[in-house]
Tab-separated table of C-alpha atoms in Angstrom:
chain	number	residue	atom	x	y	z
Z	11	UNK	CA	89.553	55.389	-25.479
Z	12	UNK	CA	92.388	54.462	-23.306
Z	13	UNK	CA	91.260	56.078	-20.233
Z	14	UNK	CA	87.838	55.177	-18.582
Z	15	UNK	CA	87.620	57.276	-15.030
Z	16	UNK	CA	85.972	54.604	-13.595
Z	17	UNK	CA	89.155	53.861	-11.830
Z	18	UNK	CA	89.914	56.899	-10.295
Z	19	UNK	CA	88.720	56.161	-6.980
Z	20	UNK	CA	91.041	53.947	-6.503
Z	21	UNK	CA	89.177	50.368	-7.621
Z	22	UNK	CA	88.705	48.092	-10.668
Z	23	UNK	CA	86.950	45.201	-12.214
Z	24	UNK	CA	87.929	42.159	-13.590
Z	25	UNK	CA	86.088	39.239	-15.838
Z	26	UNK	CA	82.943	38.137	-14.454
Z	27	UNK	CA	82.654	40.370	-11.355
Z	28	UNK	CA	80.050	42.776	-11.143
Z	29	UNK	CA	81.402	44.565	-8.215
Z	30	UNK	CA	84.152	46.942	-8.300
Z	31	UNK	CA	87.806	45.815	-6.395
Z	32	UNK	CA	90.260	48.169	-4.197
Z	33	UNK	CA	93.280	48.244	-6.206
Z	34	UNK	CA	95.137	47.902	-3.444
Z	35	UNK	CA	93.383	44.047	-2.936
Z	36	UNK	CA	95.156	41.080	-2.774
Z	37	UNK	CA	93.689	40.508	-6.531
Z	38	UNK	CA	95.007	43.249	-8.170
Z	39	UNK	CA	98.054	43.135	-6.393
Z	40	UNK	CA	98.342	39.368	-8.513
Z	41	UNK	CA	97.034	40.601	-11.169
Z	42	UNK	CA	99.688	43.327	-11.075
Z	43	UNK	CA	102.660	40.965	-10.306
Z	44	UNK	CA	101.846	38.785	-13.105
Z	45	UNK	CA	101.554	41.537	-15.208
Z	46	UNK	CA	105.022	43.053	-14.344
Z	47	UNK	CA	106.585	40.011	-15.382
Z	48	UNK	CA	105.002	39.667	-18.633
Z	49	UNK	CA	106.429	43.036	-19.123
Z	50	UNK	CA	109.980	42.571	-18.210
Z	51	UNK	CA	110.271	39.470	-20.235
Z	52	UNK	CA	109.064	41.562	-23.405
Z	53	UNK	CA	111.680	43.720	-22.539
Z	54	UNK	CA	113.997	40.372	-22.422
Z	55	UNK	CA	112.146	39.075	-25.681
Z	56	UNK	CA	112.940	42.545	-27.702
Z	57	UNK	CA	116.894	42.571	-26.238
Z	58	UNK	CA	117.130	38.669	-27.190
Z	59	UNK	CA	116.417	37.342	-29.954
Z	60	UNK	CA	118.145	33.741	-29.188
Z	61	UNK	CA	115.332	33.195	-26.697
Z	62	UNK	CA	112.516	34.790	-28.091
Z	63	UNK	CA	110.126	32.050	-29.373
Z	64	UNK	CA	110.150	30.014	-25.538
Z	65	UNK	CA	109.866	33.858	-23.889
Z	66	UNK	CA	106.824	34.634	-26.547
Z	67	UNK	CA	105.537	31.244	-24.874
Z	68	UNK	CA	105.211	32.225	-21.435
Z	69	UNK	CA	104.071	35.727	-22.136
Z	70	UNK	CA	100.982	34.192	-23.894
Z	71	UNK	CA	100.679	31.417	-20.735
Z	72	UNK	CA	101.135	34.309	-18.273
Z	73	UNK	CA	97.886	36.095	-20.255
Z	74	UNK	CA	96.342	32.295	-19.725
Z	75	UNK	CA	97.099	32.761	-15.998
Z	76	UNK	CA	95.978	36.140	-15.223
Z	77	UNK	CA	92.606	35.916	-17.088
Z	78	UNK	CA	92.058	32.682	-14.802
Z	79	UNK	CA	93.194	35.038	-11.427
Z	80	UNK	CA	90.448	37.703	-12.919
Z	81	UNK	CA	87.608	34.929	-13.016
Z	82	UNK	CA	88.278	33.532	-16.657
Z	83	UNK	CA	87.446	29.969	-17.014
Z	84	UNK	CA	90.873	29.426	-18.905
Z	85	UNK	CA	93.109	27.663	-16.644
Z	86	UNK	CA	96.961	26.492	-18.100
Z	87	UNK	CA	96.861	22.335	-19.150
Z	88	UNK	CA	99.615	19.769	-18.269
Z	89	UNK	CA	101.076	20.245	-22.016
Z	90	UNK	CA	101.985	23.773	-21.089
Z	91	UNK	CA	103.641	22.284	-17.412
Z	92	UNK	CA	105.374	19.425	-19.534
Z	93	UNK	CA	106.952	21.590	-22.074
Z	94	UNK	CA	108.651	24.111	-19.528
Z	95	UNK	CA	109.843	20.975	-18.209
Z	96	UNK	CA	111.496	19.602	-21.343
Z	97	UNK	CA	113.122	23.120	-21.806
Z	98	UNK	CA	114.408	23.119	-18.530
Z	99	UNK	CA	115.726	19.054	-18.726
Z	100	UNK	CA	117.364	20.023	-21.604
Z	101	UNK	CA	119.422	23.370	-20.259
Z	102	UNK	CA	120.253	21.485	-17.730
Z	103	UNK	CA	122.026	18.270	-19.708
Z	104	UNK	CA	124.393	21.172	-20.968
Z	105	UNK	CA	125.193	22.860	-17.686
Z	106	UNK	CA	126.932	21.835	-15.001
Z	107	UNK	CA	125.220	20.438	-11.786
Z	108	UNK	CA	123.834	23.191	-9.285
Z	109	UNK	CA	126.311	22.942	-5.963
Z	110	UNK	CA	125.592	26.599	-4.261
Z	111	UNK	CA	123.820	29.821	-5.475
Z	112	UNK	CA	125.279	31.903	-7.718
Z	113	UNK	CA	125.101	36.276	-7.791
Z	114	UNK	CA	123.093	37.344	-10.728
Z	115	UNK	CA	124.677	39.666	-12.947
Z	116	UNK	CA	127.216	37.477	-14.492
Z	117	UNK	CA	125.766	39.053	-18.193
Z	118	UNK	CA	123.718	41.524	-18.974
Z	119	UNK	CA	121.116	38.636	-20.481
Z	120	UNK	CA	121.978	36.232	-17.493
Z	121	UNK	CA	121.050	39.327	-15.078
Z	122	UNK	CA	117.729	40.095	-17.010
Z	123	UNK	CA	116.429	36.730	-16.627
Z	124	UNK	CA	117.498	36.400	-13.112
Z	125	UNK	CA	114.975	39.685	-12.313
Z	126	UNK	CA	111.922	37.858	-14.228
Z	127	UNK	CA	112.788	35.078	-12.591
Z	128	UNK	CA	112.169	37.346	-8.905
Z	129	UNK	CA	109.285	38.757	-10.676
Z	130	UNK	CA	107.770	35.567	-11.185
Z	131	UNK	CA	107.907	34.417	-7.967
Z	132	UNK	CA	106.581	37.615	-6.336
Z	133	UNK	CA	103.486	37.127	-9.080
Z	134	UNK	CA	103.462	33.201	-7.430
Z	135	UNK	CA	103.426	34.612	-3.993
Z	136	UNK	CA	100.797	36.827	-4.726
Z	137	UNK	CA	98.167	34.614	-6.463
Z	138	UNK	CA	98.893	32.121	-3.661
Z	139	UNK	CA	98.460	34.470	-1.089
Z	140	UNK	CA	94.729	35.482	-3.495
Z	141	UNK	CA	93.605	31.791	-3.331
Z	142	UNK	CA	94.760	31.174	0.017
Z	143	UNK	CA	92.161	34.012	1.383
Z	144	UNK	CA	89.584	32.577	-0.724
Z	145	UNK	CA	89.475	35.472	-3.019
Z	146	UNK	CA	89.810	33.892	-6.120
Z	147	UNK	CA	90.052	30.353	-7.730
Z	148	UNK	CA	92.841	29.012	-9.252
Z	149	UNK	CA	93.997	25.570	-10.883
Z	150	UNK	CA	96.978	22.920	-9.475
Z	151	UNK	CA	97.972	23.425	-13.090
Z	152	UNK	CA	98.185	26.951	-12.965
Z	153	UNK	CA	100.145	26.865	-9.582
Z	154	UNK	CA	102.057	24.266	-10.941
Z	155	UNK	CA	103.123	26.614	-13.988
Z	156	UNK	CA	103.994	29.059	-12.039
Z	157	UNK	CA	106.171	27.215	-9.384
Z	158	UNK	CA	107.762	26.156	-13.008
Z	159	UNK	CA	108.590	29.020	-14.642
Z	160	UNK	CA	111.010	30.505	-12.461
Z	161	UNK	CA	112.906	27.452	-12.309
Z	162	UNK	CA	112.593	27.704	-16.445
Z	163	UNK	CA	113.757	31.231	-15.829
Z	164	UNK	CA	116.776	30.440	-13.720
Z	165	UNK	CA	118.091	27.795	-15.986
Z	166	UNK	CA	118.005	30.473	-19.412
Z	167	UNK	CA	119.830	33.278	-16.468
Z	168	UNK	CA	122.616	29.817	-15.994
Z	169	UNK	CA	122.615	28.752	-19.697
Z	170	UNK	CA	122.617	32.854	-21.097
Z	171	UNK	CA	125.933	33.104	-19.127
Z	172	UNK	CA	127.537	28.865	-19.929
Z	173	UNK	CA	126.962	30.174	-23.406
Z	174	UNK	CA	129.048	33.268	-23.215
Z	175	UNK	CA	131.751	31.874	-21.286
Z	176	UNK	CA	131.051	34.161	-18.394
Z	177	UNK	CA	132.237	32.176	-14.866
Z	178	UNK	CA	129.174	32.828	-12.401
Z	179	UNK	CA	129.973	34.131	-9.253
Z	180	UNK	CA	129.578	32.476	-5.937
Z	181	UNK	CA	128.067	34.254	-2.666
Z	182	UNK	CA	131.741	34.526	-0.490
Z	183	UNK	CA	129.518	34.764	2.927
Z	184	UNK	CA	132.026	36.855	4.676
């Protein structure tokens, strides 16, 4: 059945909890971001195939993440921090260095991964603000990841555009 009522006043449960949450808590509200960023970056992974295997990556670590936010004793491991690394390392030995910011929107896949990207860090935000109160626990790794994967995000938004020969556009200021 993919309806349950048991929601409709306005709470839910997660793993391990016997007690039903608000919806509106600071839990479900990083449960929620996380998930709305796995989402978009299906919508990236069925619109691009080129980048479809590392995107497939971090949906599954995102998964890793939010069952650890719902009280899940999986928690993400240094391999999965080291290899967003590498990816990142590597994008940015083609590109050239970083000297301002640049307006998203410079390609339609550029633009895409520039709004996960804002999507990730709202998720970050969120479970930070969730462990901060106390309300859940939450692994260095974990906040590690996700401190990582919108810098991993950024660089395919930088390298999406360096490959198509689109010039990114600076912030004039005025």
């Amino acid at each position: 059945m993919l309806y349950t009522i048991k929601g409709d006043n306005g709470t839910t449960k997660t793993f391990g909890c016997d007690h039903r949450i608000s919806k509106s808590s600071i839990v479900a509200e990083a449960l929620g971001g996380l998930d709305e960023a796995n989402s978009f970056l299906g919508v990236l992974r069925a619109k691009n195939k080129k980048y479809a295997e590392t995107i497939l990556e971090v949906q599954q670590n995102l998964f890793i993440v939010q069952a650890e936010v719902a009280g899940a004793t999986l928690s993400i491991n240094a391999e999965k921090i080291s290899r967003v690394e590498k990816i990142v390392d590597e994008i940015e030995k083609i590109l050239p260095p970083i000297k301002n910011f640049f307006l998203s929107g410079a390609t339609e896949t550029g633009a895409m991964f520039d709004f996960a990207r804002t999507l990730a860090r709202r998720a970050e935000r969120r479970v930070v603000a969730a462990k901060e109160e106390g309300k859940i626990k939450v692994s260095a790794e974990t906040l590690t990841y996700l401190n990582r994967l919108s810098s991993l995000l950024y660089a395919l938004a930088r390298i999406s555009s360096y490959i198509e020969g689109i010039e990114e556009i600076k912030p004039d200021y005025k």
